[in-house]
mmCIF file of C-alpha atoms in Angstrom:
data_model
loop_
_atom_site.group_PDB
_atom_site.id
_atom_site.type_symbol
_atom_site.label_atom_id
_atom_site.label_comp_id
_atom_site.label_asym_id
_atom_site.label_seq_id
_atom_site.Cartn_x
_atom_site.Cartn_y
_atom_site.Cartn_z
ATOM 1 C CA UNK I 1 150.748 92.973 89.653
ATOM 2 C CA UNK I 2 148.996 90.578 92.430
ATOM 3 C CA UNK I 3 146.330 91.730 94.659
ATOM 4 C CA UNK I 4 147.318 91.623 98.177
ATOM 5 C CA UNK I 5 144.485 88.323 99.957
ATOM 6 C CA UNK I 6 143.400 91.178 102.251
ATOM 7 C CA UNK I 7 142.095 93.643 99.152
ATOM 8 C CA UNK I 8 141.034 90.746 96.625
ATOM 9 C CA UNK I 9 137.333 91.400 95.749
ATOM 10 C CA UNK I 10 134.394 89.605 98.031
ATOM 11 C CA UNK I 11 132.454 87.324 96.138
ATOM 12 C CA UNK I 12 128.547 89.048 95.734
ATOM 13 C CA UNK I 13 126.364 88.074 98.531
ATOM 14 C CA UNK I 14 122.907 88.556 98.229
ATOM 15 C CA UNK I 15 120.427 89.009 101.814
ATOM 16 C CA UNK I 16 117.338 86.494 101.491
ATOM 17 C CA UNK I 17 113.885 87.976 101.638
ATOM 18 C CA UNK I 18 112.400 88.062 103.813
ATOM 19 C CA UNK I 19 115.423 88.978 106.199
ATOM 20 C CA UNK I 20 115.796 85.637 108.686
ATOM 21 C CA UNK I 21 118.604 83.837 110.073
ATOM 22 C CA UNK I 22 119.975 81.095 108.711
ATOM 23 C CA UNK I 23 121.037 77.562 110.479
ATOM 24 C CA UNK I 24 123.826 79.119 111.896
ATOM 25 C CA UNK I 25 122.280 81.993 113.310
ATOM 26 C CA UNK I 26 123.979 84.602 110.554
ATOM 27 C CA UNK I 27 122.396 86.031 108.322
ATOM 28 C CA UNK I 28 120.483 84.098 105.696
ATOM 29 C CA UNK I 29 121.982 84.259 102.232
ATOM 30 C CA UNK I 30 120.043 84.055 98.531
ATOM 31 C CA UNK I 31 121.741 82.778 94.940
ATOM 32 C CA UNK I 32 121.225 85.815 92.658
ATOM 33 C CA UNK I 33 118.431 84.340 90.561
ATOM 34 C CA UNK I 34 116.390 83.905 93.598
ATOM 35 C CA UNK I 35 117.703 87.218 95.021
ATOM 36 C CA UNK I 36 115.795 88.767 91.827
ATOM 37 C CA UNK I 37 112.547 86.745 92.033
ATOM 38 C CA UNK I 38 112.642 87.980 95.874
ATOM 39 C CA UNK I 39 113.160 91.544 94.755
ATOM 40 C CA UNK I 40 110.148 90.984 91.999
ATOM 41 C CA UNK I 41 108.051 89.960 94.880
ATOM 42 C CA UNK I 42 108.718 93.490 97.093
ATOM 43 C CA UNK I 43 108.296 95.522 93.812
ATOM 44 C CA UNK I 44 104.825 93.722 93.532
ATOM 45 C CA UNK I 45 103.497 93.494 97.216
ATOM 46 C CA UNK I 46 104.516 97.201 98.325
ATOM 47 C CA UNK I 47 102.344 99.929 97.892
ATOM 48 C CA UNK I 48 103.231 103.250 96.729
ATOM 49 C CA UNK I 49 104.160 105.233 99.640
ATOM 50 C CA UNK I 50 104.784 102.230 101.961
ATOM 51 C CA UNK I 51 108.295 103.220 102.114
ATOM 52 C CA UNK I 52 109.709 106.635 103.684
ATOM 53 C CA UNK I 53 112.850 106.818 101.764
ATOM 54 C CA UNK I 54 111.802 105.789 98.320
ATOM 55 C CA UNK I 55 107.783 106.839 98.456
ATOM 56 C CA UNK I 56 107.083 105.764 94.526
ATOM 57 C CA UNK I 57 108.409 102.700 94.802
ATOM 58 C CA UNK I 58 105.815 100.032 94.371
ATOM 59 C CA UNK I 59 102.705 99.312 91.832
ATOM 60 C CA UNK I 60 99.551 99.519 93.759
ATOM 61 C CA UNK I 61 98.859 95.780 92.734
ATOM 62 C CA UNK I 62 97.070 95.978 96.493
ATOM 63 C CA UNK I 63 95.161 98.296 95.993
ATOM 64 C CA UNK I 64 93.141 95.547 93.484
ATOM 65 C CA UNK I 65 92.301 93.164 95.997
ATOM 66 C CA UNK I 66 89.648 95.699 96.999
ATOM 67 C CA UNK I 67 88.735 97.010 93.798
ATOM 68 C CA UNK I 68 86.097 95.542 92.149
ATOM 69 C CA UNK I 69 86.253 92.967 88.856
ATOM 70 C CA UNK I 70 86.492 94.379 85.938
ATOM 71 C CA UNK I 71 88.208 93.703 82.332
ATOM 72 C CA UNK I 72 89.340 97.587 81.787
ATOM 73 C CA UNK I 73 90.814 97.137 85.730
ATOM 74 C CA UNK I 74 92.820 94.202 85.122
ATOM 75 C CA UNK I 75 94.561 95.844 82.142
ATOM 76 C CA UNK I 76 94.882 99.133 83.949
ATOM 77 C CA UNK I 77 96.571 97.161 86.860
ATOM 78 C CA UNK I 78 98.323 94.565 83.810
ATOM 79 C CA UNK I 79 100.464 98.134 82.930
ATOM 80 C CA UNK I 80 101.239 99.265 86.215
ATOM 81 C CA UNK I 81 102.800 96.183 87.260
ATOM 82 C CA UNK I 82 105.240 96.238 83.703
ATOM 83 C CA UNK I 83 105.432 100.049 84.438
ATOM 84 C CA UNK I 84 106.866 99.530 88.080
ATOM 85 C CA UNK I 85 109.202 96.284 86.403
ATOM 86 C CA UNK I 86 110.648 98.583 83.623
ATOM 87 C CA UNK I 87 111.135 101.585 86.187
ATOM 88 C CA UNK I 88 112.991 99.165 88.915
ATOM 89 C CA UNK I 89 114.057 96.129 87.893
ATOM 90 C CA UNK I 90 114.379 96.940 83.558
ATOM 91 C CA UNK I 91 118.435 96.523 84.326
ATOM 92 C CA UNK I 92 117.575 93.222 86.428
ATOM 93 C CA UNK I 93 115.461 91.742 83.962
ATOM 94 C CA UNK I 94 113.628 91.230 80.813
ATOM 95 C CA UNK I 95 110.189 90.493 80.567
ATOM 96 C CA UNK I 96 108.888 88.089 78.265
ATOM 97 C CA UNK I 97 104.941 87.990 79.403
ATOM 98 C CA UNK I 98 103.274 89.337 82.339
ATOM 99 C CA UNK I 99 99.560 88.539 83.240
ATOM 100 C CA UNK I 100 97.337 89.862 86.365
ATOM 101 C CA UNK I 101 94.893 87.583 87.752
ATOM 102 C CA UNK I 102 92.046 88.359 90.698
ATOM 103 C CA UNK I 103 89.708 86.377 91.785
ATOM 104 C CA UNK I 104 87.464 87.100 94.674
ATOM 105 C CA UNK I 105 90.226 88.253 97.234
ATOM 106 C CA UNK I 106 93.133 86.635 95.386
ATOM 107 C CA UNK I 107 95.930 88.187 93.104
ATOM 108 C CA UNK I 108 97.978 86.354 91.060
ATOM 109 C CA UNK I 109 100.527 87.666 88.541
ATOM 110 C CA UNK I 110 102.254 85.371 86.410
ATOM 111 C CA UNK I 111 105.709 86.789 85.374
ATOM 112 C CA UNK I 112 108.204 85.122 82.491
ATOM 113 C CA UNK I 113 111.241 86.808 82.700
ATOM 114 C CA UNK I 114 115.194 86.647 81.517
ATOM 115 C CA UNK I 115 117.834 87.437 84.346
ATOM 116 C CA UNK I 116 119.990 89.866 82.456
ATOM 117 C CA UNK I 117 123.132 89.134 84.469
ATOM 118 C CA UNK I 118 123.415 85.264 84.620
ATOM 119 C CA UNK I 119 120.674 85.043 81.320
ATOM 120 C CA UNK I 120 118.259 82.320 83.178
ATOM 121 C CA UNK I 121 114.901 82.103 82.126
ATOM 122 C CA UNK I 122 112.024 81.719 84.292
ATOM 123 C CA UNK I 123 108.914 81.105 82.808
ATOM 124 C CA UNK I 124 105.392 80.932 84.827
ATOM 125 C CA UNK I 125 107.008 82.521 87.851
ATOM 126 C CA UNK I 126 103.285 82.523 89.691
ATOM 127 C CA UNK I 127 103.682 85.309 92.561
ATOM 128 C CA UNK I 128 100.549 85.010 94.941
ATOM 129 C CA UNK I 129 98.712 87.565 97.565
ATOM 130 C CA UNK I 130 95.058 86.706 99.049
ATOM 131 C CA UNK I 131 93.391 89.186 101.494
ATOM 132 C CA UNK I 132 95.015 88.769 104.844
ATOM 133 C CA UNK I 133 98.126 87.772 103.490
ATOM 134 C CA UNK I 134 100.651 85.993 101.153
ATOM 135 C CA UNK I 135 98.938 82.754 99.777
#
């Protein structure tokens, strides 16, 4: 049996982030492997709490910008950051290595990681915040 052109299945479109037009004035559009490193980059940047309808979603990496250097701190903030990948994004991906970096009023995780759907590997993925804003 043929599916009627009006009911055959839309090919998956993906919303870039952050949410802009494109040169057409429609909505902007992302490929799916950039789709997840966009998602990776909310997960990372939003604090717990920041949003009303889902208030744990989020890892508090932030919250290290104004913390002060320390060893035990960057691992406390190292297993955050996997626990908040595993909790929203383990379906999305597989990490492979995951590292948190700050320096003076810079963060900087660097994030290897499998798309599970398409199976593309990104390795050294550096995602980026400094006080005041995205680097």
């Amino acid at each position: 049996m043929t599916t009627p052109a009006n009911q055959r299945q839309r090919p998956r479109v993906d919303i870039a982030f952050p949410f802009r037009p494109d040169s057409r004035g429609r909505t902007a559009h992302a490929e799916y492997d950039d789709h997840v490193r966009q998602m990776i980059e909310q997960l990372l940047f939003t604090s717990p709490g920041e949003l009303v309808m889902e208030p744990e979603f989020g890892c508090g990496l932030l919250d290290l910008v104004f913390a002060p250097n320390s060893p035990e701190l960057a691992s406390a903030v190292q297993l955050s950051v996997q626990a908040a990948l595993q909790r929203w994004l383990g379906d999305v991906i597989e990490i492979e290595a995951l590292e948190v970096i700050s320096e003076e009023n810079v963060i900087r995780v660097l994030l290897s990681y499998t798309v599970r759907r398409t199976g593309t590997r990104r390795v050294g993925e550096v995602f980026e915040y400094e006080r005041g804003g995205f680097a």
